[in-house]
Short mmCIF file of C-alpha atoms in Angstrom, two decimals:
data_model
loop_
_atom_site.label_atom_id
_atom_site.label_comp_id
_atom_site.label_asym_id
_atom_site.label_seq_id
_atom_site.Cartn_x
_atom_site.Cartn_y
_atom_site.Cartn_z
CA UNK A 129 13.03 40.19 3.57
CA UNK A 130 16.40 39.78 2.04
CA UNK A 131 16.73 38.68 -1.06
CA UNK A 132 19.33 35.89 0.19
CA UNK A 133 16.91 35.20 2.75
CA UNK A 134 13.84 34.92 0.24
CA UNK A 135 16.35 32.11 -2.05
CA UNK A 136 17.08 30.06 1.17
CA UNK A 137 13.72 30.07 2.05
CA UNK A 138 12.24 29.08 -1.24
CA UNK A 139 15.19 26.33 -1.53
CA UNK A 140 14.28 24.96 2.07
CA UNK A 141 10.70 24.37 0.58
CA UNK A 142 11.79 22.41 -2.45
CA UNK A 143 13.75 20.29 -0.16
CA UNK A 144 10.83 19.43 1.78
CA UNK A 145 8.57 18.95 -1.08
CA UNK A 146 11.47 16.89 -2.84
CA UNK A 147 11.63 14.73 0.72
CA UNK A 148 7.89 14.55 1.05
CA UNK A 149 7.08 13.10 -2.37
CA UNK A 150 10.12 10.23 -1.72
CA UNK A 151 8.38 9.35 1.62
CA UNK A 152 5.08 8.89 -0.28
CA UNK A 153 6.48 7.01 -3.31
CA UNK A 154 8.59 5.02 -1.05
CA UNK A 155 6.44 4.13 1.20
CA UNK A 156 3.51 3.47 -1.50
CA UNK A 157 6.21 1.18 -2.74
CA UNK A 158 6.58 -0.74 0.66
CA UNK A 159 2.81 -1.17 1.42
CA UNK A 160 2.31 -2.11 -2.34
CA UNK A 161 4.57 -5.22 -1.72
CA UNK A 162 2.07 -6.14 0.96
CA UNK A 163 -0.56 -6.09 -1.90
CA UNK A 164 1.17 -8.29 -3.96
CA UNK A 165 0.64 -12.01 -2.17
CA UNK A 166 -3.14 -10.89 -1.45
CA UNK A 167 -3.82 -9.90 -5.42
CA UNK A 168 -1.73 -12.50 -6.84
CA UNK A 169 -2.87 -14.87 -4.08
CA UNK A 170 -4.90 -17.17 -5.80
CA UNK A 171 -2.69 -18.17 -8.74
CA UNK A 172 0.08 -18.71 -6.09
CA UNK A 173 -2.42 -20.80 -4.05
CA UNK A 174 -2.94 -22.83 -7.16
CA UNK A 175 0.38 -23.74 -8.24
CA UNK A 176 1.80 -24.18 -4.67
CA UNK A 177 -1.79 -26.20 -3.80
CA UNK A 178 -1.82 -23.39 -0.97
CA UNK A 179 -5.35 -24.19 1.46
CA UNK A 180 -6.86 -21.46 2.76
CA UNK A 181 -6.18 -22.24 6.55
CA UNK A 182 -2.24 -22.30 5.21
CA UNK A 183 -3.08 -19.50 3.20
CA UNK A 184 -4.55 -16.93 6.46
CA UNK A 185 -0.81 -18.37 7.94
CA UNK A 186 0.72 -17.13 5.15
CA UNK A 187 -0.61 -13.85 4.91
CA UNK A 188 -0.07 -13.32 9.01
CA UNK A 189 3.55 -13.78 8.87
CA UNK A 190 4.14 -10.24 7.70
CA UNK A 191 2.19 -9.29 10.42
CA UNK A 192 4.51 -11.11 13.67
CA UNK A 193 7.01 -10.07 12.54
CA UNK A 194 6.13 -6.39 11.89
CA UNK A 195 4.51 -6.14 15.32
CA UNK A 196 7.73 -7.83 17.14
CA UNK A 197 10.54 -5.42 15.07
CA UNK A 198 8.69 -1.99 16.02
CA UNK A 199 10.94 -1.41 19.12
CA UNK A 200 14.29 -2.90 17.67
CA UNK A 201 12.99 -0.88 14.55
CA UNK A 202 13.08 2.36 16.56
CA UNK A 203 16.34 1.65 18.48
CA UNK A 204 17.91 0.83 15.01
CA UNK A 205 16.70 3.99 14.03
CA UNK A 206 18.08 5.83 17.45
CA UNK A 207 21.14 4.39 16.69
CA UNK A 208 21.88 5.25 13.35
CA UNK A 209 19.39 7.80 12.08
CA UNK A 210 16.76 7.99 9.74
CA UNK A 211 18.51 9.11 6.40
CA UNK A 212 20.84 5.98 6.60
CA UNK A 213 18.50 3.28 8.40
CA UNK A 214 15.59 4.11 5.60
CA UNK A 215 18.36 3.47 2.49
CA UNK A 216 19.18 0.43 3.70
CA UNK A 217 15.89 -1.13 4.71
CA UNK A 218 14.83 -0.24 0.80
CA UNK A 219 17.61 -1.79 -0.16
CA UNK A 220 17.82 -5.42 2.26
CA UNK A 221 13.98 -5.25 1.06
CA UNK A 222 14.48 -5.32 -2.27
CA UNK A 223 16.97 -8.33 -1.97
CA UNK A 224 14.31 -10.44 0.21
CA UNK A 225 11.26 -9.65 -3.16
CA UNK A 226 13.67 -11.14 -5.29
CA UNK A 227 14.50 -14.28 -3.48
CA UNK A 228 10.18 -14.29 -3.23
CA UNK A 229 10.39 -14.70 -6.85
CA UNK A 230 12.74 -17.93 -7.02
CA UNK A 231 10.46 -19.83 -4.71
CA UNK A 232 8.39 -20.47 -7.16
CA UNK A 233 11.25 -22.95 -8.90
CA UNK A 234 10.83 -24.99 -5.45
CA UNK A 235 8.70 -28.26 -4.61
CA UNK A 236 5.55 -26.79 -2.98
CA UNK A 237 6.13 -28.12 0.35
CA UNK A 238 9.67 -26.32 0.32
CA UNK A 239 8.06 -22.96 -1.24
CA UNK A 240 5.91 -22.67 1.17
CA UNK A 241 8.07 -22.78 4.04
CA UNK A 242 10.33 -20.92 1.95
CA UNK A 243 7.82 -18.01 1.39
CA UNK A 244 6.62 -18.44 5.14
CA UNK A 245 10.08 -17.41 5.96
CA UNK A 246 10.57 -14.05 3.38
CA UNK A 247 7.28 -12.68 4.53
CA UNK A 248 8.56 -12.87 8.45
CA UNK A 249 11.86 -11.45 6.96
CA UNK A 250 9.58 -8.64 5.33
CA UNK A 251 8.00 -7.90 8.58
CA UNK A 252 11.43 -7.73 10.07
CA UNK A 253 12.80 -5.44 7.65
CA UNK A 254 10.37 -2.79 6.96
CA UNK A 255 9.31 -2.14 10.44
CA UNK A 256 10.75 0.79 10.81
CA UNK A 257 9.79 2.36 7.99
CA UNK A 258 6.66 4.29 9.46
CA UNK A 259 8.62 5.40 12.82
CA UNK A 260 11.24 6.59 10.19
CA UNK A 261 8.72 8.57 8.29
CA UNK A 262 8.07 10.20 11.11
CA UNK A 263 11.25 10.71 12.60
CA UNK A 264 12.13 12.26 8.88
CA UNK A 265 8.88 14.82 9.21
CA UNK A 266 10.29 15.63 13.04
CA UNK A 267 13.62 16.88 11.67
CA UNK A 268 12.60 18.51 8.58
CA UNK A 269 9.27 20.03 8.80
CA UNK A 270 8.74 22.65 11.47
CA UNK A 271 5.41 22.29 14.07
CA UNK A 272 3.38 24.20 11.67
CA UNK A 273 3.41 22.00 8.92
CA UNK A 274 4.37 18.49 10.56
CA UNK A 275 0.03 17.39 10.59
CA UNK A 276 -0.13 17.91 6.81
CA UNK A 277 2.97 15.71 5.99
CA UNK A 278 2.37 12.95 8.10
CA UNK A 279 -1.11 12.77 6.64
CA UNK A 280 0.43 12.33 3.21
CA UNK A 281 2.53 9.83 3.73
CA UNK A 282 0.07 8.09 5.61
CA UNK A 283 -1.87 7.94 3.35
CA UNK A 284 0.07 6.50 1.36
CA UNK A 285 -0.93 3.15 2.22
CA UNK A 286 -4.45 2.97 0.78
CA UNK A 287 -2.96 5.26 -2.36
CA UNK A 288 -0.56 2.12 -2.95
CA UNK A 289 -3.21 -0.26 -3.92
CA UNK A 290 -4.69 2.41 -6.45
CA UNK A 291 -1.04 3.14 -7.70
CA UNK A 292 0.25 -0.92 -8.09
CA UNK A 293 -2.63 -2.59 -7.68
CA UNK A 294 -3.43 -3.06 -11.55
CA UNK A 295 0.03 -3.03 -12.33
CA UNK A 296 0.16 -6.28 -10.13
CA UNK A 297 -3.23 -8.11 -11.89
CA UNK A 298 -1.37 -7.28 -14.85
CA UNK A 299 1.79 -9.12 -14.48
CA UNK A 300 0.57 -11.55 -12.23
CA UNK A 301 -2.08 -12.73 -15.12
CA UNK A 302 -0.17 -11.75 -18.15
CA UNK A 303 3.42 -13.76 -16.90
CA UNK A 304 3.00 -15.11 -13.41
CA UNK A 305 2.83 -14.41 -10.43
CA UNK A 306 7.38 -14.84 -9.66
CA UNK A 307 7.37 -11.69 -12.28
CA UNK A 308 5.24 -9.52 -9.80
CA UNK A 309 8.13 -10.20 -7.32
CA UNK A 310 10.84 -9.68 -9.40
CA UNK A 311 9.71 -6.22 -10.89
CA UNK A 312 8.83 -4.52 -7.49
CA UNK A 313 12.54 -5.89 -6.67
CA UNK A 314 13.75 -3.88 -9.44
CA UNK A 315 11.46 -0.75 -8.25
CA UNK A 316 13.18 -1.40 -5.16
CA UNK A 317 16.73 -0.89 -6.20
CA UNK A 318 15.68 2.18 -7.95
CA UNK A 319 14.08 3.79 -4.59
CA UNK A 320 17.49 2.81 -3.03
CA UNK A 321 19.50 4.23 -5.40
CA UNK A 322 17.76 7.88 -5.45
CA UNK A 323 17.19 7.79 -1.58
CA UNK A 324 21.19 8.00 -1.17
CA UNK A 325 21.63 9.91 -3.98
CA UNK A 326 19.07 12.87 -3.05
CA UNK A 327 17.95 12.74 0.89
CA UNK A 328 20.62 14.97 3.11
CA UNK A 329 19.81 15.22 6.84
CA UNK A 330 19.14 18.71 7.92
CA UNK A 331 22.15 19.21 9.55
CA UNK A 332 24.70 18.04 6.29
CA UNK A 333 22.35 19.72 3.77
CA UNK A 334 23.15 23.06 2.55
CA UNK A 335 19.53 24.05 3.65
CA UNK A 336 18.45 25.87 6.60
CA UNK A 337 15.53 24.54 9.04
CA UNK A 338 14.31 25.22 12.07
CA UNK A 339 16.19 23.86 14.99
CA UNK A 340 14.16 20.66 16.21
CA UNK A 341 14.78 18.96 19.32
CA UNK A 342 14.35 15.15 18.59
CA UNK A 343 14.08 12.97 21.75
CA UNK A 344 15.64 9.79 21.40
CA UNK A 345 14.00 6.91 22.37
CA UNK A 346 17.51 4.88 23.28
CA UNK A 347 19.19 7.87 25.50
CA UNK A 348 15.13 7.52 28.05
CA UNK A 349 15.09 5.01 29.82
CA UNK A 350 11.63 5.97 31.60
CA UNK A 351 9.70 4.58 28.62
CA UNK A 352 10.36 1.52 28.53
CA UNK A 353 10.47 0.58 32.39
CA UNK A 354 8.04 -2.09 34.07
CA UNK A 355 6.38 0.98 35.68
CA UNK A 356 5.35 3.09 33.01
CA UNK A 357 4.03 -0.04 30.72
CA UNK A 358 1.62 -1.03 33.32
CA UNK A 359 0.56 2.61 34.09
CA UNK A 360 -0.81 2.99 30.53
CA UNK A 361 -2.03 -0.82 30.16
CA UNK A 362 -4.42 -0.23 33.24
CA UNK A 363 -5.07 3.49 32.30
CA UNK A 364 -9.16 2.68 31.05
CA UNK A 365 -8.59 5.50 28.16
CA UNK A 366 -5.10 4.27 26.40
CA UNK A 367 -6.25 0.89 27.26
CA UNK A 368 -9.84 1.69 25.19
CA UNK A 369 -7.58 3.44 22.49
CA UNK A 370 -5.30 0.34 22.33
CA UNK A 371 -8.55 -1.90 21.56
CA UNK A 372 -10.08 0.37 19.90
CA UNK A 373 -7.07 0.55 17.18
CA UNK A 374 -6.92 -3.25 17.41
CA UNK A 375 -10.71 -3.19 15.93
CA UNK A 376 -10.11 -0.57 13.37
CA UNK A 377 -6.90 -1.53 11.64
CA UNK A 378 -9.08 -5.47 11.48
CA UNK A 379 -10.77 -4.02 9.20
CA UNK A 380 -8.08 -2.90 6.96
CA UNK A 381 -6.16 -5.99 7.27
CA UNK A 382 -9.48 -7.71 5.34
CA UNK A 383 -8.85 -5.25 2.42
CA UNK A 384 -4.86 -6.12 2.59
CA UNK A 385 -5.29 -9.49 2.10
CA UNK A 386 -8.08 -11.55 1.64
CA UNK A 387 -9.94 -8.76 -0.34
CA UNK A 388 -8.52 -10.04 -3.62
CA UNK A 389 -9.14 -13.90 -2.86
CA UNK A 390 -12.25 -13.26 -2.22
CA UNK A 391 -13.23 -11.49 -5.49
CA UNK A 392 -11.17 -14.41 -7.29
CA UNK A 393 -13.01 -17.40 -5.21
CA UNK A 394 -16.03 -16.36 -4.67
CA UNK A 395 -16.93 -13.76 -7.32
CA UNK A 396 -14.91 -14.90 -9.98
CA UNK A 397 -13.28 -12.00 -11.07
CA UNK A 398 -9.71 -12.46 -13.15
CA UNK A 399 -6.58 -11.80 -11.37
CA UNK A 400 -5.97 -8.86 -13.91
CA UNK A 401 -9.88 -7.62 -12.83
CA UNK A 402 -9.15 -7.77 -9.14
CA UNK A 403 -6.32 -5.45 -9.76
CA UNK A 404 -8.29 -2.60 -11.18
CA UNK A 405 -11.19 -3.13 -8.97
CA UNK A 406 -9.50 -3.55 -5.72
CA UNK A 407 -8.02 0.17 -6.23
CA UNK A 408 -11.70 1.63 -5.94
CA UNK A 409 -12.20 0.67 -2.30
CA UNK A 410 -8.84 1.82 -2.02
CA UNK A 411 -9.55 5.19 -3.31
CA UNK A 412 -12.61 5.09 -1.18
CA UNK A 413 -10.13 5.09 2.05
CA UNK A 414 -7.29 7.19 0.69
CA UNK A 415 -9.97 10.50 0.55
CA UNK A 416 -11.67 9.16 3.69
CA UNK A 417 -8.71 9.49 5.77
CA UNK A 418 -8.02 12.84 4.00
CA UNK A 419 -11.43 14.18 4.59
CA UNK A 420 -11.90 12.60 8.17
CA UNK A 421 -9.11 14.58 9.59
CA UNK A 422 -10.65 17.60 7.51
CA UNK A 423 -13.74 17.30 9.31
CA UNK A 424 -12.63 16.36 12.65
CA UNK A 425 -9.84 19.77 12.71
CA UNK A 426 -13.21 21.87 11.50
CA UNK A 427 -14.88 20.65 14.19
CA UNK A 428 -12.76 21.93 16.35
CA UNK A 429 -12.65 25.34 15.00
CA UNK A 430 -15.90 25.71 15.22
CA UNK A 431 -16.00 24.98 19.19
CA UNK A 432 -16.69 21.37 19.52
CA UNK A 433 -14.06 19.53 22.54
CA UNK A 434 -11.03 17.92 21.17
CA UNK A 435 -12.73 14.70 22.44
CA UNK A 436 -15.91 14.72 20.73
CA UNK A 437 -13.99 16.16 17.87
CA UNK A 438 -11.59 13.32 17.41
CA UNK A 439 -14.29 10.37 18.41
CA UNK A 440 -16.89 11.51 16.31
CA UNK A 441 -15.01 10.75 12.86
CA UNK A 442 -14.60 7.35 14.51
CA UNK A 443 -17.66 6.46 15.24
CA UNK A 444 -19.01 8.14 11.60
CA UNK A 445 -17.09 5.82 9.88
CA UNK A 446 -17.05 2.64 11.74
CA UNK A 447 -20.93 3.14 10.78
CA UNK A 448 -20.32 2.82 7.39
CA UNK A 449 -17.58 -0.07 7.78
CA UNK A 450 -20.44 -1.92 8.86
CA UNK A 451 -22.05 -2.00 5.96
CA UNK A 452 -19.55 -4.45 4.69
CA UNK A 453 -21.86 -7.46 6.47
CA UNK A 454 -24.15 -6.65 3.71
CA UNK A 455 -21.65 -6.83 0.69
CA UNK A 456 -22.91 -10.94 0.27
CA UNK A 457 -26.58 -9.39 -0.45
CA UNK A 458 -24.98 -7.88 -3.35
CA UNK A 459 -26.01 -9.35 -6.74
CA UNK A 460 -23.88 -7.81 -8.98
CA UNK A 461 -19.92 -6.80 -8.89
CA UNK A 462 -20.83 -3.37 -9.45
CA UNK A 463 -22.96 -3.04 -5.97
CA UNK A 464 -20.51 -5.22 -4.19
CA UNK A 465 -17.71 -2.74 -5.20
CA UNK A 466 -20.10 -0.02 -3.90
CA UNK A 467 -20.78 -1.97 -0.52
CA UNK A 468 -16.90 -2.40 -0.23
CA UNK A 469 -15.85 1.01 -0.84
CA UNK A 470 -18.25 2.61 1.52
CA UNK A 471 -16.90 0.31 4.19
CA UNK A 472 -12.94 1.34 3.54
CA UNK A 473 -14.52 4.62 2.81
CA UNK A 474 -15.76 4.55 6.59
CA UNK A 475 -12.11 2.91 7.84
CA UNK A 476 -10.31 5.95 6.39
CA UNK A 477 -13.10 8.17 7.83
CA UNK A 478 -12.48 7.24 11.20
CA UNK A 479 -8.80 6.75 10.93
CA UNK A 480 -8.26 9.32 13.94
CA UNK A 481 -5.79 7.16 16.04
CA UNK A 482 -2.12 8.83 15.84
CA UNK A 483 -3.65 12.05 16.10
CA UNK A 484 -5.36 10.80 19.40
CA UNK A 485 -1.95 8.94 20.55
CA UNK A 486 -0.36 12.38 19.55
CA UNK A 487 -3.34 14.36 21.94
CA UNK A 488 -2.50 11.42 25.05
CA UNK A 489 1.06 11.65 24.74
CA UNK A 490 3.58 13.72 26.88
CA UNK A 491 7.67 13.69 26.85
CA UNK A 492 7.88 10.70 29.31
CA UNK A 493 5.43 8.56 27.31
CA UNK A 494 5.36 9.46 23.67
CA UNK A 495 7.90 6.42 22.67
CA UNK A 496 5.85 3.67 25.00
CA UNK A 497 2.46 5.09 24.21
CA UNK A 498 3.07 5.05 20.21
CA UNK A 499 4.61 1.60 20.68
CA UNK A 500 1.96 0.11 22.00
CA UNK A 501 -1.09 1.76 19.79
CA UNK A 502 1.42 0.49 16.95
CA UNK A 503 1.90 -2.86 18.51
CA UNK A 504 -2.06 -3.24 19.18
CA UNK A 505 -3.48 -1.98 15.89
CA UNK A 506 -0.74 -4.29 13.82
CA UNK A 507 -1.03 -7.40 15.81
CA UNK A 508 -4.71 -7.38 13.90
CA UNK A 509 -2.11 -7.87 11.05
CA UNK A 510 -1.87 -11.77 12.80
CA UNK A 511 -5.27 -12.61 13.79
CA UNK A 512 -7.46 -11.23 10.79
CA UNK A 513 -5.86 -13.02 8.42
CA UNK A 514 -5.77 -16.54 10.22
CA UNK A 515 -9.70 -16.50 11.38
CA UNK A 516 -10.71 -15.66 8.08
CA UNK A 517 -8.96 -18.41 6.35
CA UNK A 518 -10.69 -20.88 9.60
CA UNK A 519 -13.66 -19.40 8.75
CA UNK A 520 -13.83 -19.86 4.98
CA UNK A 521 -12.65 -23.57 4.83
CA UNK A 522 -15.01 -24.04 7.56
CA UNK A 523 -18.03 -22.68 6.06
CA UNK A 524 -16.90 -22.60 2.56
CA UNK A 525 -18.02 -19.08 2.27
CA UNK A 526 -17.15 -15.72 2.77
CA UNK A 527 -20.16 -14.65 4.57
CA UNK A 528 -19.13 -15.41 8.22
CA UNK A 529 -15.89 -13.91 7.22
CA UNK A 530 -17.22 -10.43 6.02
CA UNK A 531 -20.04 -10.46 9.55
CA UNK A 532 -16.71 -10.99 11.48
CA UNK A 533 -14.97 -8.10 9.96
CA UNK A 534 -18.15 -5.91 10.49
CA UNK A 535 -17.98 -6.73 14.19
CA UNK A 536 -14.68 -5.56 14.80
CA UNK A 537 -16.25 -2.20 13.57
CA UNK A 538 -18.89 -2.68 16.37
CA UNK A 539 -16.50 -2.78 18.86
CA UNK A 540 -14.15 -0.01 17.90
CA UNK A 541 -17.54 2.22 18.53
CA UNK A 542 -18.12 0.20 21.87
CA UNK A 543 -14.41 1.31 22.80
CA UNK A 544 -14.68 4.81 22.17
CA UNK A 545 -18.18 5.20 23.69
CA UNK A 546 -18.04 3.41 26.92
CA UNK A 547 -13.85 3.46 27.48
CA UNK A 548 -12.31 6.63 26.12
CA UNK A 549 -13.85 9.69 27.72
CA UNK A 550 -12.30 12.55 27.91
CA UNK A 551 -8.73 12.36 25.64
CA UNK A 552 -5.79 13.84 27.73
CA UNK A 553 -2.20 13.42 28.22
CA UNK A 554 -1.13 10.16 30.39
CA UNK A 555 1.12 11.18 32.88
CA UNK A 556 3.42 8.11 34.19
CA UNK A 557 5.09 10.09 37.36
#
């Protein structure tokens, strides 16, 4: 090997290292803001005299609207590529956490609507952020090395709440709750300003990759056809996938958003405590996921079927999500933590489902299939939140809640026992 050859290779690895650690940051920075209504949600629930029915509407809103934008997300992104679509979404974003912060200067009636509208405009705006993180790995990491990157950034999600999540408590109970907004706005503008500044697509950067042939969703029409919808919808496997996704990401909605409140309401923990604690079960999930993929690629070397191999993580850690019916037996904060962290521990575990989608998927599919695994899992995003708060002004308590949330780990197992047998591409022809 050249020595020329040796410098361009060793530059094309900083420039995907560089690239990787700005997907992670960034996108730790985008689930955090999704953190910061459920940590700071009981201080804004007092001040805006917030009930917890109103308050499960609240926290959905995010949710509609990020299930509705995935496909204009993805044409968006077709349209005008990932470099330039992911700026500007960081950008409009950090805008829309600002005007979050003002609302609390309105009457309540008029901050609540007000609020109800920047979540669904948050939804809206940072759907494509995940299709663009992949897109971003696609064109920039070859084959080889494309299962370790999207992991990271992945995982990025549960990392967020261990990253921001005391940084929130802190402001939130040190100056209010408007100041939580108005900071992440700030952290906002900064991501913004160093994504243009740094990120080059492969083809303008004065780095060499591999040549990658990226399929665009807009130029196929096959995908999104009556046809082809209908053929996967009725297929019993993608159809046991979809469900099973549904039940699984539940669970994590619980953690996203009414985790917090309930350590607040019912435990009495301090909006500054619920910061720090709320990043353990975090952690729990972040090396879960990490670890479940491990395990589930090991079994494979050692001989096991890619279908046992990918369902038994699953059904592993939907096990231990169970547990989290149990977390109301616990008598102190420290054994509750340890009930709750064993349960997201378990959610990360089993977290197999875009490696299965990936595994299902062929050319004339890929776009559809994706779309509606993403479409399924996230529209948990609406209905989580919403039951729980009917449930806990209902009952007063959490403890329906938390045997609700351990069912939908009951039925993930039930869909990957008795619906998805063998997993293999879905062909639509």
């Amino acid at each position: 090997m050249s020595v020329f050859t040796a410098m361009h290779k060793q530059r094309r690895i900083q420039a995907r290292h560089g690239i990787m650690l700005m997907l992670f940051f960034f996108s730790a920075v985008s689930f955090s803001e999704r953190s910061i209504l459920s940590i700071a949600g009981a201080p804004i629930a007092a001040d805006l005299g917030i009930g917890d029915v109103a308050m499960g509407f609240l926290f959905s809103a995010f949710g509609w609207a990020y299930v509705i934008g995935q496909v204009p997300g993805g044409l968006i992104l077709d349209r005008f590529g990932s470099g330039k679509v992911y700026g500007t979404v960081i950008l409009v974003w950090t805008t829309v956490i600002i005007l979050h912060a003002l609302t609390g200067y309105l009457t309540p009636v008029v901050a609540f609507i007000s609020l109800f509208l920047l979540r669904i405009l948050c939804g809206f705006i940072t759907a494509p952020v995940f299709p663009a993180n992949a897109r971003i790995v696609s064109e920039w990491f070859p084959p080889s090395e494309r299962g370790r990157a999207s992991s990271v950034f992945s995982s990025s999600q549960y990392f967020a709440i261990v990253l921001f999540g005391p940084v929130i408590g802190f402001i939130a109970q040190g100056f209010g709750w408007m100041y939580v907004f108005l900071v992440f706005g700030v952290i906002g503008g900064v991501c913004s300003i160093l994504w243009f500044k740094f990120y080059r697509d492969p083809d303008s950067a004065n780095v060499p990759v591999e040549k990658i042939v990226v399929e665009r969703i807009g130029a196929r029409k096959v995908p999104w056809r009556q046809r082809p919808i209908i053929r996967l919808l009725s297929n019993r496997m993608t159809l046991g996938i979809y469900i099973g996704q549904y039940c699984v990401t539940g669970i994590t909605y619980f953690f996203m958003t009414w985790f917090p409140v309930y350590l607040v309401s019912e435990k009495g923990l301090s909006v500054m405590e619920v910061g720090l604690v709320s990043t353990i079960p975090a952690m729990a999930a972040f090396l879960g996921q990490l670890w479940g993929g491990r395990f589930s690629d090991g079994l494979i070397g050692r001989g096991v079927p890619l279908s046992k191999a990918r369902k038994i993580p699953i059904i592993i850690g939907m096990l231990c999500s169970m547990s989290i019916i149990f977390a109301e037996m616990a008598e102190s904060t420290v054994l509750l933590i340890a009930i709750m962290s064993f349960a997201f521990f378990g959610r990360g575990f089993g977290g197999m489902g875009w490696a299965i989608v990936a595994e299902t998927s062929n050319k004339e599919n890929a776009g559809l299939n994706g779309g509606l695994f993403n479409m399924f899992g996230n529209s948990a995003g609406i209905v989580t939140p919403i039951v729980i708060g009917f449930l806990v002004q209902w009952t007063g308590s959490f403890e329906l809640a938390l045997l609700y949330v351990g069912i939908h780990a009951v039925f993930a197992i039930l869909c990957y026992v008795f619906f998805v047998g063998e997993i293999k591409q879905v062909s639509i022809k």
